């Protein structure tokens, strides 16, 4: 019984790790570079989730101070992730720019075809 | 320029409110959810909407390439110079309490200035990214 | 919990989808769901950022990229064994490890004992700003934010250098030696 209880209390971590592994699988297994970047973004968002989850207190409210409330969730992970999201889109855009340049040079964004062309050249 | 009429009128109606909302998020960030990062992205999305519905030329008239490219480093410069101001007035780097007579209001003012710097850099970068990708497609 | 399960379902759909256009649209849905989850977890600022960045601007930039390249994945979707095994083993180990983390949502967890109470108590007293996220972002941890802003600036400059430079080669590689 306590095993089920432990599982339910950690269900959010289970889903977070599932998302993380889905991202890892896409990055490793898929050859298409845009798909790889989407996988990387999924990995990244799962890390955001991993940071935000421990900061929540059940029954608490958002960390905007007001005399009407007593208990607030932890603001520190919010700050770290807030900046990380915007940095994340900037770096993903950098990756996409590289993909565009690769496409111009090779005519494809599939990893296997790029390796083939390198071997031929 | 045979774009959809409803789309153009609808976009025209929505545009000022997007910008207003961005400014609200920017300056109300101390009291409610919001701040420079979100406001920058929302302001950039306004320019992106203009560019999608009315074409890149019209978006360029609102946010010229040169201005956008100046904004990218300018925000970082504002942020860092607020930090250096603290340094010049005999406190630590990024200690805003010297900016005003009352240290509490000095820190509040510092937060506003820093958020403005973040806003400038983030919106400039997002618009510049969009322009770069769209231009490449021409 | 329902939202988290929905997130997992959308992720599986992203893995199965072969049309890149579909992938991008699903990713937009995924970001919006993620924003809802953040909202439920009391992270209103993060939810706002995720909704505007993840579901808004990043979708636009992905679509602008798809305009420049082919929009379907070439290879047949076949389950490769080695990456699958790697993910399953790593995921199993991480889930096993996460079971000894403090349970979700208790006020007595160690994360709530360290520096966060100081911010929550002194934010109004020291900075007159009620939104603690803003005061920590810009004041208590301003150095962090300065670094992050510099990273955004650097990434922006990188994209501009990569994409605005003169186009030396043909779009589909046909005149590769034209430079």
Short mmCIF file of C-alpha atoms in Angstrom, two decimals:
data_model
loop_
_atom_site.label_atom_id
_atom_site.label_comp_id
_atom_site.label_asym_id
_atom_site.label_seq_id
_atom_site.Cartn_x
_atom_site.Cartn_y
_atom_site.Cartn_z
CA UNK A 1 0.00 0.00 0.00
CA UNK A 2 2.79 2.39 0.87
CA UNK A 3 4.38 1.69 -2.51
CA UNK A 4 1.23 2.95 -4.25
CA UNK A 5 1.22 5.99 -1.98
CA UNK A 6 4.85 6.74 -2.79
CA UNK A 7 4.08 6.37 -6.50
CA UNK A 8 1.15 8.79 -6.33
CA UNK A 9 3.16 11.33 -4.36
CA UNK A 10 5.86 11.16 -7.04
CA UNK A 11 3.59 10.87 -10.09
CA UNK A 12 4.69 14.31 -11.31
CA UNK A 13 8.33 13.23 -11.30
CA UNK A 14 7.44 10.05 -13.22
CA UNK A 15 5.77 12.08 -15.99
CA UNK A 16 8.62 14.59 -16.03
CA UNK A 17 11.14 11.81 -16.52
CA UNK A 18 8.96 10.22 -19.21
CA UNK A 19 9.01 13.55 -21.11
CA UNK A 20 12.75 13.79 -20.60
CA UNK A 21 13.30 10.32 -22.00
CA UNK A 22 10.98 11.03 -24.94
CA UNK A 23 13.15 14.04 -25.74
CA UNK A 24 16.32 11.97 -25.40
CA UNK A 25 14.87 9.28 -27.67
CA UNK A 26 13.97 11.80 -30.38
CA UNK A 27 17.41 13.41 -30.22
CA UNK A 28 19.26 10.09 -30.46
CA UNK A 29 17.03 8.07 -32.79
CA UNK A 30 15.72 10.56 -35.34
CA UNK A 31 17.84 11.73 -38.26
CA UNK A 32 15.86 14.82 -39.19
CA UNK A 33 17.47 17.88 -37.67
CA UNK A 34 14.30 19.92 -37.10
CA UNK A 35 12.82 16.92 -35.30
CA UNK A 36 15.98 16.69 -33.23
CA UNK A 37 15.60 20.33 -32.19
CA UNK A 38 11.95 19.72 -31.23
CA UNK A 39 13.17 16.78 -29.15
CA UNK A 40 15.76 18.99 -27.53
CA UNK A 41 13.04 21.52 -26.69
CA UNK A 42 10.92 18.77 -25.12
CA UNK A 43 13.93 17.73 -23.04
CA UNK A 44 14.38 21.36 -22.04
CA UNK A 45 10.75 21.89 -21.03
CA UNK A 46 10.84 18.72 -18.94
CA UNK A 47 13.76 20.24 -17.05
CA UNK A 48 11.64 23.37 -16.47
CA UNK A 49 8.97 21.11 -15.00
CA UNK A 50 11.55 19.35 -12.84
CA UNK A 51 12.56 22.73 -11.39
CA UNK A 52 9.08 24.14 -10.83
CA UNK A 53 7.52 21.04 -9.24
CA UNK A 54 9.42 21.04 -5.91
CA UNK A 55 8.64 24.75 -5.48
CA UNK A 56 4.89 24.13 -5.22
CA UNK A 57 3.29 23.91 -1.79
CA UNK A 58 -0.20 22.40 -1.74
CA UNK A 59 -2.71 25.04 -0.69
CA UNK A 60 -0.28 27.89 -1.36
CA UNK A 61 -0.70 30.73 -3.82
CA UNK A 62 1.49 32.41 -6.41
CA UNK A 63 4.39 34.41 -4.90
CA UNK A 64 2.83 37.87 -5.24
CA UNK A 65 2.64 39.28 -1.74
CA UNK A 66 -0.72 40.34 -0.41
CA UNK A 67 -1.98 40.62 3.18
CA UNK A 68 -4.85 38.27 2.35
CA UNK A 69 -2.53 35.26 1.93
CA UNK A 70 -0.10 33.56 4.24
CA UNK A 71 1.51 30.68 2.33
CA UNK A 72 3.34 31.23 -0.95
CA UNK A 73 5.05 28.81 -3.30
CA UNK A 74 8.82 29.07 -3.61
CA UNK A 75 9.71 31.94 -6.01
CA UNK A 76 13.33 30.97 -6.62
CA UNK A 77 12.77 28.19 -9.22
CA UNK A 78 10.35 30.48 -11.05
CA UNK A 79 13.07 33.10 -11.48
CA UNK A 80 15.60 30.56 -12.76
CA UNK A 81 13.18 29.01 -15.24
CA UNK A 82 11.71 32.32 -16.42
CA UNK A 83 15.07 33.39 -17.78
CA UNK A 84 15.87 29.87 -19.00
CA UNK A 85 12.78 29.81 -21.25
CA UNK A 86 13.76 32.95 -23.15
CA UNK A 87 17.37 31.80 -23.39
CA UNK A 88 16.00 28.46 -24.62
CA UNK A 89 14.16 30.00 -27.58
CA UNK A 90 17.21 32.11 -28.47
CA UNK A 91 19.46 29.04 -28.56
CA UNK A 92 16.89 26.95 -30.44
CA UNK A 93 16.71 29.75 -33.01
CA UNK A 94 20.51 29.57 -33.30
CA UNK A 95 20.17 25.82 -33.95
CA UNK A 96 17.51 26.44 -36.59
CA UNK A 97 19.76 29.00 -38.26
CA UNK A 98 22.47 26.33 -38.45
CA UNK A 99 19.89 23.91 -39.93
CA UNK A 100 18.99 26.47 -42.60
CA UNK A 101 22.65 26.90 -43.52
CA UNK A 102 23.18 23.13 -43.62
CA UNK A 103 20.16 22.83 -45.89
CA UNK A 104 21.63 25.44 -48.21
CA UNK A 105 24.96 23.67 -48.36
CA UNK A 106 23.72 20.06 -48.67
CA UNK A 107 20.14 20.35 -49.91
CA UNK A 108 18.88 18.15 -47.11
CA UNK A 109 18.46 18.11 -43.35
CA UNK A 110 18.54 14.31 -42.97
CA UNK A 111 21.60 13.13 -41.11
CA UNK A 112 22.13 9.94 -43.20
CA UNK A 113 22.04 11.83 -46.51
CA UNK A 114 24.53 14.39 -45.21
CA UNK A 115 26.94 11.61 -44.22
CA UNK A 116 26.48 10.00 -47.66
CA UNK A 117 27.30 13.24 -49.46
CA UNK A 118 30.37 13.72 -47.30
CA UNK A 119 31.54 10.23 -48.20
CA UNK A 120 30.97 10.87 -51.90
CA UNK A 121 32.76 14.19 -51.93
CA UNK B 1 -1.11 42.21 -51.73
CA UNK B 2 -4.38 40.26 -52.01
CA UNK B 3 -4.56 39.22 -48.40
CA UNK B 4 -7.75 38.28 -46.66
CA UNK B 5 -9.83 41.34 -45.75
CA UNK B 6 -11.18 39.95 -42.48
CA UNK B 7 -7.69 38.98 -41.40
CA UNK B 8 -6.34 42.46 -42.12
CA UNK B 9 -9.15 44.33 -40.36
CA UNK B 10 -9.03 41.94 -37.41
CA UNK B 11 -5.29 42.31 -37.09
CA UNK B 12 -5.63 46.09 -37.28
CA UNK B 13 -8.12 46.03 -34.43
CA UNK B 14 -5.98 43.78 -32.26
CA UNK B 15 -2.58 45.40 -32.85
CA UNK B 16 -2.80 48.44 -30.53
CA UNK B 17 -4.10 46.27 -27.73
CA UNK B 18 -1.19 43.86 -28.07
CA UNK B 19 1.22 46.76 -27.68
CA UNK B 20 -0.80 48.15 -24.78
CA UNK B 21 -0.78 44.76 -23.10
CA UNK B 22 2.98 44.52 -23.57
CA UNK B 23 3.45 47.89 -21.88
CA UNK B 24 1.05 46.91 -19.10
CA UNK B 25 2.97 43.69 -18.49
CA UNK B 26 6.22 45.66 -18.53
CA UNK B 27 5.27 48.38 -16.06
CA UNK B 28 2.92 46.33 -13.92
CA UNK B 29 5.53 43.62 -13.49
CA UNK B 30 6.25 44.75 -9.93
CA UNK B 31 2.70 44.20 -8.76
CA UNK B 32 1.42 41.34 -10.88
CA UNK B 33 2.82 38.63 -13.09
CA UNK B 34 5.03 40.06 -15.79
CA UNK B 35 8.33 41.76 -16.43
CA UNK B 36 10.82 42.55 -19.12
CA UNK B 37 11.11 39.06 -20.60
CA UNK B 38 7.38 38.54 -21.17
CA UNK B 39 6.74 42.12 -22.30
CA UNK B 40 9.62 41.94 -24.77
CA UNK B 41 8.25 38.79 -26.35
CA UNK B 42 4.70 40.21 -26.53
CA UNK B 43 5.92 43.44 -28.16
CA UNK B 44 7.94 41.39 -30.64
CA UNK B 45 4.88 39.31 -31.42
CA UNK B 46 3.07 42.50 -32.42
CA UNK B 47 5.71 43.26 -35.03
CA UNK B 48 5.59 39.63 -36.17
CA UNK B 49 1.79 39.89 -36.60
CA UNK B 50 2.20 43.05 -38.68
CA UNK B 51 4.78 41.29 -40.81
CA UNK B 52 2.58 38.22 -41.34
CA UNK B 53 -0.58 40.10 -42.26
CA UNK B 54 0.71 43.22 -44.01
CA UNK B 55 4.05 42.07 -45.37
CA UNK B 56 7.62 42.57 -44.32
CA UNK B 57 7.88 46.08 -45.83
CA UNK B 58 5.20 47.46 -43.54
CA UNK B 59 6.73 45.79 -40.50
CA UNK B 60 10.04 47.42 -41.44
CA UNK B 61 8.39 50.81 -41.27
CA UNK B 62 7.32 50.18 -37.65
CA UNK B 63 10.58 48.58 -36.58
CA UNK B 64 13.39 49.42 -39.00
CA UNK B 65 16.22 46.93 -39.30
CA UNK B 66 18.75 49.39 -37.96
CA UNK B 67 16.70 50.21 -34.89
CA UNK B 68 16.13 46.52 -34.11
CA UNK B 69 19.81 45.74 -34.45
CA UNK B 70 20.69 48.65 -32.16
CA UNK B 71 18.20 47.42 -29.57
CA UNK B 72 19.93 44.04 -29.23
CA UNK B 73 23.11 45.36 -27.56
CA UNK B 74 21.46 48.50 -26.14
CA UNK B 75 19.44 46.56 -23.56
CA UNK B 76 22.48 44.74 -22.23
CA UNK B 77 24.22 48.10 -22.08
CA UNK B 78 21.37 49.65 -20.04
CA UNK B 79 21.43 46.71 -17.65
CA UNK B 80 25.19 46.80 -17.20
CA UNK B 81 25.34 50.59 -16.86
CA UNK B 82 22.75 50.49 -14.05
CA UNK B 83 25.10 48.02 -12.39
CA UNK B 84 28.10 50.24 -12.99
CA UNK B 85 26.20 53.24 -11.57
CA UNK B 86 26.06 51.40 -8.27
CA UNK B 87 29.76 50.72 -8.57
CA UNK B 88 30.55 54.37 -9.33
CA UNK B 89 28.61 55.58 -6.31
CA UNK B 90 30.62 53.49 -3.92
CA UNK B 91 28.53 50.34 -3.56
CA UNK B 92 28.70 46.89 -5.08
CA UNK B 93 28.03 46.11 -8.74
CA UNK B 94 24.25 45.90 -9.29
CA UNK B 95 23.46 47.38 -5.86
CA UNK B 96 20.62 49.77 -6.73
CA UNK B 97 20.08 51.32 -3.30
CA UNK B 98 22.22 54.34 -4.23
CA UNK B 99 19.98 55.42 -7.13
CA UNK B 100 17.67 57.38 -4.85
CA UNK B 101 17.79 59.02 -1.43
CA UNK B 102 15.66 56.30 0.11
CA UNK B 103 17.42 52.93 -0.45
CA UNK B 104 14.08 51.14 -0.82
CA UNK B 105 12.94 53.43 -3.63
CA UNK B 106 16.40 53.25 -5.13
CA UNK B 107 16.07 49.49 -5.37
CA UNK B 108 12.59 49.82 -6.86
CA UNK B 109 13.90 52.28 -9.46
CA UNK B 110 16.81 49.96 -10.20
CA UNK B 111 14.41 47.07 -10.79
CA UNK B 112 12.40 49.21 -13.25
CA UNK B 113 15.51 50.29 -15.16
CA UNK B 114 16.86 46.76 -15.33
CA UNK B 115 13.53 45.44 -16.56
CA UNK B 116 13.57 48.13 -19.25
CA UNK B 117 16.99 46.89 -20.34
CA UNK B 118 15.74 43.30 -20.48
CA UNK B 119 12.69 44.44 -22.47
CA UNK B 120 14.83 46.23 -25.06
CA UNK B 121 17.19 43.30 -25.58
CA UNK B 122 14.52 40.59 -25.67
CA UNK B 123 12.16 42.39 -28.05
CA UNK B 124 15.05 43.46 -30.28
CA UNK B 125 16.45 39.94 -30.43
CA UNK B 126 13.09 38.31 -31.17
CA UNK B 127 12.29 40.76 -34.00
CA UNK B 128 15.81 40.41 -35.39
CA UNK B 129 15.53 36.60 -35.35
CA UNK B 130 12.21 36.77 -37.19
CA UNK B 131 13.54 39.20 -39.81
CA UNK B 132 16.61 37.03 -40.36
CA UNK B 133 14.56 33.87 -40.99
CA UNK B 134 12.02 35.60 -43.21
CA UNK B 135 14.63 37.40 -45.29
CA UNK B 136 16.43 34.16 -45.96
CA UNK B 137 13.30 32.84 -47.64
CA UNK B 138 13.21 35.55 -50.29
CA UNK C 1 -2.42 15.12 -12.94
CA UNK C 2 -4.74 14.99 -15.90
CA UNK C 3 -2.77 17.80 -17.56
CA UNK C 4 0.50 15.95 -16.99
CA UNK C 5 -0.94 12.79 -18.55
CA UNK C 6 -2.14 14.86 -21.52
CA UNK C 7 1.42 16.21 -21.90
CA UNK C 8 2.76 12.65 -22.11
CA UNK C 9 0.15 11.78 -24.77
CA UNK C 10 1.08 14.80 -26.91
CA UNK C 11 4.75 13.85 -26.62
CA UNK C 12 4.03 10.34 -27.95
CA UNK C 13 2.11 11.96 -30.82
CA UNK C 14 5.16 14.13 -31.58
CA UNK C 15 7.36 11.03 -31.74
CA UNK C 16 4.99 9.24 -34.11
CA UNK C 17 4.26 12.22 -36.40
CA UNK C 18 6.34 12.31 -39.59
CA UNK C 19 5.16 15.53 -41.16
CA UNK C 20 7.32 18.28 -39.70
CA UNK C 21 4.43 20.73 -39.99
CA UNK C 22 2.38 18.46 -37.76
CA UNK C 23 5.29 18.16 -35.36
CA UNK C 24 5.53 21.94 -35.02
CA UNK C 25 1.79 22.35 -34.45
CA UNK C 26 1.84 19.57 -31.86
CA UNK C 27 4.81 21.22 -30.20
CA UNK C 28 2.81 24.43 -29.97
CA UNK C 29 -0.01 22.49 -28.26
CA UNK C 30 2.57 20.89 -25.98
CA UNK C 31 3.90 24.32 -24.96
CA UNK C 32 0.44 25.58 -24.19
CA UNK C 33 -0.30 22.53 -22.05
CA UNK C 34 3.02 23.11 -20.31
CA UNK C 35 1.95 26.70 -19.62
CA UNK C 36 -1.28 25.42 -18.07
CA UNK C 37 0.69 23.03 -15.87
CA UNK C 38 2.93 25.91 -14.74
CA UNK C 39 -0.19 27.90 -13.92
CA UNK C 40 -1.48 25.07 -11.73
CA UNK C 41 1.92 24.89 -10.05
CA UNK C 42 1.61 28.59 -8.99
CA UNK C 43 4.32 29.77 -11.37
CA UNK C 44 2.28 32.52 -13.05
CA UNK C 45 5.27 34.40 -14.46
CA UNK C 46 6.70 31.22 -15.92
CA UNK C 47 3.31 30.27 -17.38
CA UNK C 48 3.08 33.66 -19.08
CA UNK C 49 6.56 33.34 -20.53
CA UNK C 50 5.98 29.79 -21.70
CA UNK C 51 2.68 30.71 -23.36
CA UNK C 52 4.14 33.70 -25.20
CA UNK C 53 7.54 32.19 -26.05
CA UNK C 54 6.85 28.48 -26.42
CA UNK C 55 3.44 28.60 -28.05
CA UNK C 56 3.95 31.93 -29.83
CA UNK C 57 7.35 33.02 -31.03
CA UNK C 58 9.04 29.61 -31.18
CA UNK C 59 6.22 28.24 -33.34
CA UNK C 60 6.60 31.18 -35.70
CA UNK C 61 10.35 30.65 -35.95
CA UNK C 62 9.96 26.89 -36.51
CA UNK C 63 7.43 27.59 -39.27
CA UNK C 64 9.75 30.17 -40.84
CA UNK C 65 12.43 27.48 -40.90
CA UNK C 66 10.07 24.92 -42.44
CA UNK C 67 9.40 27.45 -45.19
CA UNK C 68 13.08 27.19 -46.08
CA UNK C 69 13.46 23.39 -46.00
CA UNK C 70 11.59 20.19 -46.88
CA UNK C 71 8.67 19.51 -44.58
CA UNK C 72 8.53 15.73 -44.30
CA UNK C 73 10.83 13.33 -42.57
CA UNK C 74 12.39 11.03 -45.17
CA UNK C 75 12.94 7.84 -43.23
CA UNK C 76 10.29 5.32 -42.34
CA UNK C 77 9.39 5.44 -38.67
CA UNK C 78 10.96 2.24 -37.43
CA UNK C 79 11.70 1.71 -33.78
CA UNK C 80 15.44 1.56 -33.38
CA UNK C 81 16.44 -0.71 -30.55
CA UNK C 82 19.58 0.91 -29.14
CA UNK C 83 18.16 4.43 -28.49
CA UNK C 84 14.96 2.89 -27.12
CA UNK C 85 16.97 0.72 -24.73
CA UNK C 86 19.10 3.71 -23.70
CA UNK C 87 16.02 5.83 -22.95
CA UNK C 88 14.19 3.09 -21.08
CA UNK C 89 17.20 2.19 -18.93
CA UNK C 90 18.06 5.81 -18.12
CA UNK C 91 14.42 6.63 -17.45
CA UNK C 92 14.00 3.61 -15.19
CA UNK C 93 17.07 4.57 -13.18
CA UNK C 94 15.88 8.18 -12.86
CA UNK C 95 12.36 7.17 -11.80
CA UNK C 96 13.84 4.76 -9.25
CA UNK C 97 16.01 7.61 -7.96
CA UNK C 98 13.15 10.11 -7.90
CA UNK C 99 11.14 7.90 -5.53
CA UNK C 100 13.29 9.00 -2.60
CA UNK C 101 12.81 12.71 -3.37
CA UNK C 102 10.63 14.58 -0.87
CA UNK C 103 6.92 14.09 -1.64
CA UNK C 104 5.13 16.64 -3.79
CA UNK C 105 3.76 19.82 -2.24
CA UNK C 106 4.76 19.61 1.44
CA UNK C 107 5.70 22.89 3.13
CA UNK C 108 8.34 21.06 5.18
CA UNK C 109 10.45 20.09 2.14
CA UNK C 110 14.09 21.23 2.31
CA UNK C 111 13.72 23.52 -0.73
CA UNK C 112 11.37 25.78 1.25
CA UNK C 113 13.73 26.15 4.24
CA UNK C 114 16.79 27.75 2.73
CA UNK C 115 16.74 31.21 1.12
CA UNK C 116 13.17 31.50 -0.17
CA UNK C 117 11.62 32.56 3.21
CA UNK C 118 14.06 35.48 3.32
CA UNK C 119 12.87 36.72 -0.09
CA UNK C 120 9.21 36.27 0.82
CA UNK C 121 9.56 38.12 4.13
CA UNK C 122 11.82 40.97 3.07
CA UNK C 123 10.79 41.76 -0.51
CA UNK C 124 8.36 44.55 0.42
CA UNK C 125 10.52 45.77 3.31
CA UNK C 126 13.67 46.08 1.21
CA UNK C 127 12.48 46.83 -2.32
CA UNK C 128 8.77 47.83 -2.06
CA UNK C 129 7.96 45.29 -4.79
CA UNK C 130 5.16 42.82 -3.98
CA UNK C 131 5.85 40.44 -6.88
CA UNK C 132 8.68 38.40 -5.37
CA UNK C 133 9.61 36.87 -8.70
CA UNK C 134 10.37 40.31 -10.12
CA UNK C 135 12.37 41.46 -7.10
CA UNK C 136 14.45 38.27 -7.02
CA UNK C 137 14.92 38.38 -10.79
CA UNK C 138 16.09 41.96 -11.01
CA UNK C 139 17.52 42.70 -7.59
CA UNK C 140 18.57 39.77 -5.40
CA UNK C 141 19.80 37.75 -8.35
CA UNK C 142 20.44 40.57 -10.81
CA UNK C 143 23.82 39.18 -11.73
CA UNK C 144 22.17 35.99 -12.97
CA UNK C 145 19.76 37.97 -15.11
CA UNK C 146 22.56 40.08 -16.54
CA UNK C 147 24.25 36.84 -17.63
CA UNK C 148 21.05 35.50 -19.17
CA UNK C 149 20.47 38.75 -21.07
CA UNK C 150 24.00 38.52 -22.39
CA UNK C 151 23.32 34.96 -23.59
CA UNK C 152 20.21 36.15 -25.47
CA UNK C 153 22.27 38.96 -27.01
CA UNK C 154 25.00 36.50 -28.05
CA UNK C 155 22.51 34.05 -29.56
CA UNK C 156 20.84 36.87 -31.48
CA UNK C 157 24.17 38.04 -32.87
CA UNK C 158 24.98 34.43 -33.82
CA UNK C 159 21.77 34.03 -35.79
CA UNK C 160 22.28 37.36 -37.54
CA UNK C 161 25.81 36.36 -38.52
CA UNK C 162 24.67 32.97 -39.80
CA UNK C 163 21.64 34.12 -41.76
CA UNK C 164 22.40 37.65 -42.96
CA UNK C 165 25.75 36.86 -44.48
CA UNK C 166 26.06 36.72 -48.26
CA UNK C 167 24.60 33.55 -49.72
CA UNK C 168 27.55 31.84 -51.33
CA UNK C 169 25.89 28.60 -52.30
CA UNK C 170 22.72 27.62 -54.17
CA UNK C 171 19.66 26.72 -52.18
CA UNK C 172 19.59 23.03 -52.97
CA UNK C 173 23.26 22.40 -53.34
CA UNK C 174 23.21 22.38 -57.17
CA UNK C 175 25.80 25.14 -57.64
CA UNK C 176 27.94 24.29 -54.69
CA UNK C 177 31.15 25.56 -56.26
CA UNK C 178 29.73 28.82 -57.50
CA UNK C 179 31.60 30.85 -54.92
#
